[in-house]
PDB file of C-alpha atoms in Angstrom:
ATOM      1  CA  MET E  57    -185.694-267.292 -57.405  1.00  0.00           C
ATOM      2  CA  ALA E  58    -186.415-265.279 -60.455  1.00  0.00           C
ATOM      3  CA  PRO E  59    -186.387-266.482 -64.119  1.00  0.00           C
ATOM      4  CA  HIS E  60    -182.977-266.370 -65.942  1.00  0.00           C
ATOM      5  CA  SER E  61    -182.654-265.831 -69.557  1.00  0.00           C
ATOM      6  CA  SER E  62    -180.788-267.433 -72.298  1.00  0.00           C
ATOM      7  CA  SER E  63    -178.602-265.124 -74.652  1.00  0.00           C
ATOM      8  CA  ALA E  64    -176.977-267.488 -77.027  1.00  0.00           C
ATOM      9  CA  ALA E  65    -178.687-268.518 -80.395  1.00  0.00           C
ATOM     10  CA  GLY E  66    -179.740-272.239 -79.959  1.00  0.00           C
ATOM     11  CA  SER E  67    -179.064-272.313 -76.225  1.00  0.00           C
ATOM     12  CA  ARG E  68    -181.576-273.958 -74.026  1.00  0.00           C
ATOM     13  CA  PRO E  69    -183.737-271.242 -72.143  1.00  0.00           C
ATOM     14  CA  SER E  70    -182.499-270.515 -68.566  1.00  0.00           C
ATOM     15  CA  ARG E  71    -185.328-271.618 -65.937  1.00  0.00           C
ATOM     16  CA  ALA E  72    -186.321-270.572 -62.534  1.00  0.00           C
ATOM     17  CA  ALA E  73    -186.026-272.980 -59.520  1.00  0.00           C
ATOM     18  CA  SER E  74    -188.992-275.415 -58.991  1.00  0.00           C
ATOM     19  CA  SER E  75    -189.599-277.988 -56.512  1.00  0.00           C
ATOM     20  CA  GLU E  76    -190.362-280.364 -59.327  1.00  0.00           C
ATOM     21  CA  GLU E  77    -188.247-283.431 -59.812  1.00  0.00           C
ATOM     22  CA  ASP E  78    -187.608-282.858 -63.554  1.00  0.00           C
ATOM     23  CA  PRO E  79    -185.798-279.730 -63.826  1.00  0.00           C
ATOM     24  CA  TRP E  80    -187.330-278.831 -67.505  1.00  0.00           C
ATOM     25  CA  THR E  81    -190.929-278.945 -66.708  1.00  0.00           C
ATOM     26  CA  SER E  82    -193.400-276.386 -64.800  1.00  0.00           C
ATOM     27  CA  ARG E  83    -190.628-273.742 -64.845  1.00  0.00           C
ATOM     28  CA  ALA E  84    -190.687-270.260 -66.002  1.00  0.00           C
ATOM     29  CA  PHE E  85    -187.828-269.742 -68.911  1.00  0.00           C
ATOM     30  CA  VAL E  86    -186.997-266.621 -70.968  1.00  0.00           C
ATOM     31  CA  HIS E  87    -185.613-266.223 -74.490  1.00  0.00           C
ATOM     32  CA  LEU E  88    -183.736-263.008 -75.123  1.00  0.00           C
ATOM     33  CA  PRO E  89    -183.564-261.665 -78.751  1.00  0.00           C
ATOM     34  CA  GLY E  90    -181.840-263.817 -80.987  1.00  0.00           C
ATOM     35  CA  ALA E  91    -182.142-266.854 -78.698  1.00  0.00           C
ATOM     36  CA  GLY E  92    -183.813-270.149 -79.616  1.00  0.00           C
ATOM     37  CA  ARG E  93    -182.977-273.190 -81.606  1.00  0.00           C
ATOM     38  CA  PRO E  94    -182.800-272.427 -85.394  1.00  0.00           C
ATOM     39  CA  ILE E  95    -184.211-274.922 -87.797  1.00  0.00           C
ATOM     40  CA  ASP E  96    -182.765-274.706 -91.389  1.00  0.00           C
ATOM     41  CA  LEU E  97    -185.556-275.265 -93.987  1.00  0.00           C
ATOM     42  CA  GLY E  98    -183.446-274.302 -97.023  1.00  0.00           C
ATOM     43  CA  GLY E  99    -185.336-271.326 -98.596  1.00  0.00           C
ATOM     44  CA  PHE E 100    -186.686-270.142 -95.210  1.00  0.00           C
ATOM     45  CA  GLY E 101    -185.887-270.402 -91.631  1.00  0.00           C
ATOM     46  CA  MET E 102    -187.377-271.029 -88.224  1.00  0.00           C
ATOM     47  CA  VAL E 103    -186.373-270.475 -84.604  1.00  0.00           C
ATOM     48  CA  VAL E 104    -187.824-272.749 -81.684  1.00  0.00           C
ATOM     49  CA  LYS E 105    -188.822-270.335 -78.946  1.00  0.00           C
ATOM     50  CA  ALA E 106    -190.952-272.731 -76.892  1.00  0.00           C
ATOM     51  CA  THR E 107    -191.437-276.483 -77.246  1.00  0.00           C
ATOM     52  CA  THR E 108    -194.423-278.663 -76.021  1.00  0.00           C
ATOM     53  CA  GLU E 109    -192.098-280.171 -73.417  1.00  0.00           C
ATOM     54  CA  GLU E 110    -190.863-276.540 -72.111  1.00  0.00           C
ATOM     55  CA  THR E 111    -194.700-275.614 -71.738  1.00  0.00           C
ATOM     56  CA  ASP E 112    -195.815-278.921 -70.354  1.00  0.00           C
ATOM     57  CA  GLY E 113    -198.015-279.349 -73.544  1.00  0.00           C
ATOM     58  CA  ALA E 114    -199.771-276.043 -73.541  1.00  0.00           C
ATOM     59  CA  PHE E 115    -198.296-274.613 -76.506  1.00  0.00           C
ATOM     60  CA  SER E 116    -195.304-274.557 -79.105  1.00  0.00           C
ATOM     61  CA  LEU E 117    -193.956-270.975 -80.559  1.00  0.00           C
ATOM     62  CA  LEU E 118    -191.786-270.823 -83.598  1.00  0.00           C
ATOM     63  CA  GLU E 119    -190.509-267.671 -85.373  1.00  0.00           C
ATOM     64  CA  ALA E 120    -190.462-267.710 -89.067  1.00  0.00           C
ATOM     65  CA  SER E 121    -188.429-265.651 -91.511  1.00  0.00           C
ATOM     66  CA  GLU E 122    -189.576-266.175 -95.051  1.00  0.00           C
ATOM     67  CA  PRO E 123    -188.929-264.691 -98.353  1.00  0.00           C
ATOM     68  CA  ALA E 124    -191.498-262.697-100.610  1.00  0.00           C
ATOM     69  CA  GLY E 125    -193.856-264.998-102.270  1.00  0.00           C
ATOM     70  CA  PHE E 126    -193.215-267.988-100.011  1.00  0.00           C
ATOM     71  CA  GLY E 127    -195.909-270.201 -98.769  1.00  0.00           C
ATOM     72  CA  PRO E 128    -196.666-273.645 -97.753  1.00  0.00           C
ATOM     73  CA  PRO E 129    -199.181-276.090 -99.304  1.00  0.00           C
ATOM     74  CA  LEU E 130    -202.846-275.819 -98.113  1.00  0.00           C
ATOM     75  CA  HIS E 131    -202.921-278.104 -95.056  1.00  0.00           C
ATOM     76  CA  ILE E 132    -205.152-279.112 -92.064  1.00  0.00           C
ATOM     77  CA  HIS E 133    -203.940-279.589 -88.360  1.00  0.00           C
ATOM     78  CA  GLU E 134    -205.781-282.366 -86.874  1.00  0.00           C
ATOM     79  CA  ASP E 135    -204.428-281.923 -83.352  1.00  0.00           C
ATOM     80  CA  CYS E 136    -203.764-278.305 -82.766  1.00  0.00           C
ATOM     81  CA  ALA E 137    -204.864-274.923 -83.603  1.00  0.00           C
ATOM     82  CA  GLU E 138    -202.557-272.436 -85.135  1.00  0.00           C
ATOM     83  CA  ALA E 139    -202.204-268.794 -84.668  1.00  0.00           C
ATOM     84  CA  PHE E 140    -199.964-266.215 -86.617  1.00  0.00           C
ATOM     85  CA  TYR E 141    -198.666-262.821 -85.134  1.00  0.00           C
ATOM     86  CA  ILE E 142    -196.969-260.986 -88.041  1.00  0.00           C
ATOM     87  CA  LEU E 143    -193.790-259.168 -86.776  1.00  0.00           C
ATOM     88  CA  ALA E 144    -192.895-257.592 -89.998  1.00  0.00           C
ATOM     89  CA  GLY E 145    -193.977-257.532 -93.724  1.00  0.00           C
ATOM     90  CA  LYS E 146    -197.220-258.836 -95.009  1.00  0.00           C
ATOM     91  CA  TYR E 147    -198.850-262.197 -95.261  1.00  0.00           C
ATOM     92  CA  HIS E 148    -202.022-263.269 -97.307  1.00  0.00           C
ATOM     93  CA  VAL E 149    -203.645-266.050 -94.998  1.00  0.00           C
ATOM     94  CA  PHE E 150    -206.079-268.518 -96.645  1.00  0.00           C
ATOM     95  CA  VAL E 151    -208.612-270.178 -94.124  1.00  0.00           C
ATOM     96  CA  GLU E 152    -211.122-272.350 -95.859  1.00  0.00           C
ATOM     97  CA  ASP E 153    -212.373-270.130 -98.671  1.00  0.00           C
ATOM     98  CA  GLU E 154    -211.517-266.879 -97.082  1.00  0.00           C
ATOM     99  CA  THR E 155    -208.508-264.690 -97.655  1.00  0.00           C
ATOM    100  CA  PHE E 156    -207.036-262.396 -95.149  1.00  0.00           C
ATOM    101  CA  HIS E 157    -204.663-259.734 -95.701  1.00  0.00           C
ATOM    102  CA  GLY E 158    -202.317-259.168 -92.611  1.00  0.00           C
ATOM    103  CA  PRO E 159    -199.833-256.336 -92.284  1.00  0.00           C
ATOM    104  CA  GLU E 160    -197.302-255.978 -89.589  1.00  0.00           C
ATOM    105  CA  GLY E 161    -199.230-256.356 -86.069  1.00  0.00           C
ATOM    106  CA  SER E 162    -201.910-258.530 -87.448  1.00  0.00           C
ATOM    107  CA  PHE E 163    -203.012-261.794 -85.577  1.00  0.00           C
ATOM    108  CA  ILE E 164    -204.751-264.511 -87.329  1.00  0.00           C
ATOM    109  CA  PHE E 165    -206.277-267.828 -85.503  1.00  0.00           C
ATOM    110  CA  VAL E 166    -206.951-270.837 -87.255  1.00  0.00           C
ATOM    111  CA  PRO E 167    -208.855-273.590 -85.165  1.00  0.00           C
ATOM    112  CA  ALA E 168    -207.788-277.281 -85.602  1.00  0.00           C
ATOM    113  CA  GLY E 169    -209.489-278.934 -88.520  1.00  0.00           C
ATOM    114  CA  LEU E 170    -209.777-276.148 -90.905  1.00  0.00           C
ATOM    115  CA  ARG E 171    -207.829-275.897 -94.414  1.00  0.00           C
ATOM    116  CA  HIS E 172    -205.368-273.147 -94.464  1.00  0.00           C
ATOM    117  CA  GLY E 173    -202.276-271.723 -95.911  1.00  0.00           C
ATOM    118  CA  PHE E 174    -200.549-268.535 -96.412  1.00  0.00           C
ATOM    119  CA  ARG E 175    -198.261-266.473 -99.025  1.00  0.00           C
ATOM    120  CA  VAL E 176    -195.674-263.886 -97.963  1.00  0.00           C
ATOM    121  CA  GLY E 177    -196.547-260.499 -99.538  1.00  0.00           C
ATOM    122  CA  ASP E 178    -194.038-258.610-101.793  1.00  0.00           C
ATOM    123  CA  VAL E 179    -191.200-258.362 -99.426  1.00  0.00           C
ATOM    124  CA  ALA E 180    -189.482-260.682 -97.078  1.00  0.00           C
ATOM    125  CA  SER E 181    -191.436-261.267 -93.732  1.00  0.00           C
ATOM    126  CA  ARG E 182    -191.427-262.646 -90.131  1.00  0.00           C
ATOM    127  CA  LYS E 183    -193.980-264.103 -88.160  1.00  0.00           C
ATOM    128  CA  LEU E 184    -194.607-265.998 -84.875  1.00  0.00           C
ATOM    129  CA  ASN E 185    -196.382-269.412 -85.119  1.00  0.00           C
ATOM    130  CA  LEU E 186    -198.258-270.550 -81.965  1.00  0.00           C
ATOM    131  CA  TYR E 187    -199.709-274.012 -81.978  1.00  0.00           C
ATOM    132  CA  THR E 188    -201.902-275.162 -79.054  1.00  0.00           C
ATOM    133  CA  PRO E 189    -201.866-277.540 -77.851  1.00  0.00           C
ATOM    134  CA  GLY E 190    -198.088-277.784 -78.428  1.00  0.00           C
ATOM    135  CA  ALA E 191    -197.263-279.333 -81.926  1.00  0.00           C
ATOM    136  CA  MET E 192    -195.470-278.933 -85.080  1.00  0.00           C
ATOM    137  CA  VAL E 193    -191.672-278.525 -83.949  1.00  0.00           C
ATOM    138  CA  GLY E 194    -191.136-282.135 -84.975  1.00  0.00           C
ATOM    139  CA  TYR E 195    -192.728-281.667 -88.369  1.00  0.00           C
ATOM    140  CA  PHE E 196    -190.228-278.817 -89.001  1.00  0.00           C
ATOM    141  CA  ASP E 197    -187.243-280.908 -87.630  1.00  0.00           C
ATOM    142  CA  ASP E 198    -188.157-283.761 -89.727  1.00  0.00           C
ATOM    143  CA  LEU E 199    -188.631-281.507 -92.867  1.00  0.00           C
ATOM    144  CA  SER E 200    -185.264-279.986 -92.415  1.00  0.00           C
ATOM    145  CA  ALA E 201    -183.726-283.490 -92.200  1.00  0.00           C
ATOM    146  CA  ALA E 202    -185.559-284.324 -95.520  1.00  0.00           C
ATOM    147  CA  ILE E 203    -184.411-281.119 -97.146  1.00  0.00           C
ATOM    148  CA  ALA E 204    -180.659-281.590 -95.990  1.00  0.00           C
ATOM    149  CA  ALA E 205    -180.863-285.245 -97.358  1.00  0.00           C
ATOM    150  CA  ASP E 206    -182.309-283.950-100.723  1.00  0.00           C
ATOM    151  CA  ALA E 207    -185.218-286.296 -99.984  1.00  0.00           C
ATOM    152  CA  ALA E 208    -188.192-283.649 -99.727  1.00  0.00           C
ATOM    153  CA  THR E 209    -190.368-284.873-102.392  1.00  0.00           C
ATOM    154  CA  PRO E 210    -194.048-284.249-102.420  1.00  0.00           C
ATOM    155  CA  GLU E 211    -194.626-288.079-101.009  1.00  0.00           C
ATOM    156  CA  ALA E 212    -192.038-287.253 -98.229  1.00  0.00           C
ATOM    157  CA  VAL E 213    -193.793-284.058 -97.218  1.00  0.00           C
ATOM    158  CA  ASP E 214    -197.068-285.538 -96.974  1.00  0.00           C
ATOM    159  CA  ALA E 215    -195.812-288.557 -94.953  1.00  0.00           C
ATOM    160  CA  ILE E 216    -193.949-286.142 -92.655  1.00  0.00           C
ATOM    161  CA  GLY E 217    -197.152-284.232 -92.197  1.00  0.00           C
ATOM    162  CA  ARG E 218    -199.151-287.185 -91.476  1.00  0.00           C
ATOM    163  CA  ARG E 219    -196.700-288.405 -88.716  1.00  0.00           C
ATOM    164  CA  HIS E 220    -197.369-284.976 -87.210  1.00  0.00           C
ATOM    165  CA  ALA E 221    -201.208-284.907 -87.543  1.00  0.00           C
ATOM    166  CA  MET E 222    -201.087-282.569 -90.376  1.00  0.00           C
ATOM    167  CA  ARG E 223    -203.018-283.507 -93.682  1.00  0.00           C
ATOM    168  CA  VAL E 224    -201.468-281.742 -97.143  1.00  0.00           C
ATOM    169  CA  VAL E 225    -204.551-280.998 -98.918  1.00  0.00           C
ATOM    170  CA  GLY E 226    -202.952-278.880-101.630  1.00  0.00           C
ATOM    171  CA  PRO E 227    -200.150-278.833-104.085  1.00  0.00           C
ATOM    172  CA  ILE E 228    -196.687-277.907-102.699  1.00  0.00           C
ATOM    173  CA  PRO E 229    -195.565-274.630-104.116  1.00  0.00           C
ATOM    174  CA  ASP E 230    -192.228-273.941-105.717  1.00  0.00           C
ATOM    175  CA  GLY E 231    -189.942-272.931-102.956  1.00  0.00           C
ATOM    176  CA  TYR E 232    -191.334-274.604-100.060  1.00  0.00           C
ATOM    177  CA  VAL E 233    -188.685-277.526-100.213  1.00  0.00           C
TER     178      VAL E 233
END
């Protein structure tokens, strides 16, 4: 049977048939434009396109829409590499002591264990974040809950990061939470 697709935002992706007992592993799936589970992060938003569970741990994929000047604190992923594919706008990506200026169409790969961060250029921008092996969806879910509860203090962000094998190693910029 061919893969099916999901079309409603936030809906579970449709899957191709498989002989596996668990119907949500080892199966093809498709998200059409606009589909995926949104995560409200206050000043920016993400849409989950693929979870660790859906890819049998291979990767997770999120689409981020971020305002001009936005960026996270410098951080280190202990358990996964992170890649950025810039869909629209421009990002300034910091990896250790280097800065990469990425316009639309750029791809940046950051191996696990390297200090990195980014700043959006002078216009609102969009990118895909790929984590391999799969990671970080739980971090953004927990950060969203802390923001919604008005509890996203620097200490809380640090604790959330540590729970998800991410060390915050720089100050939290204005507008991140």
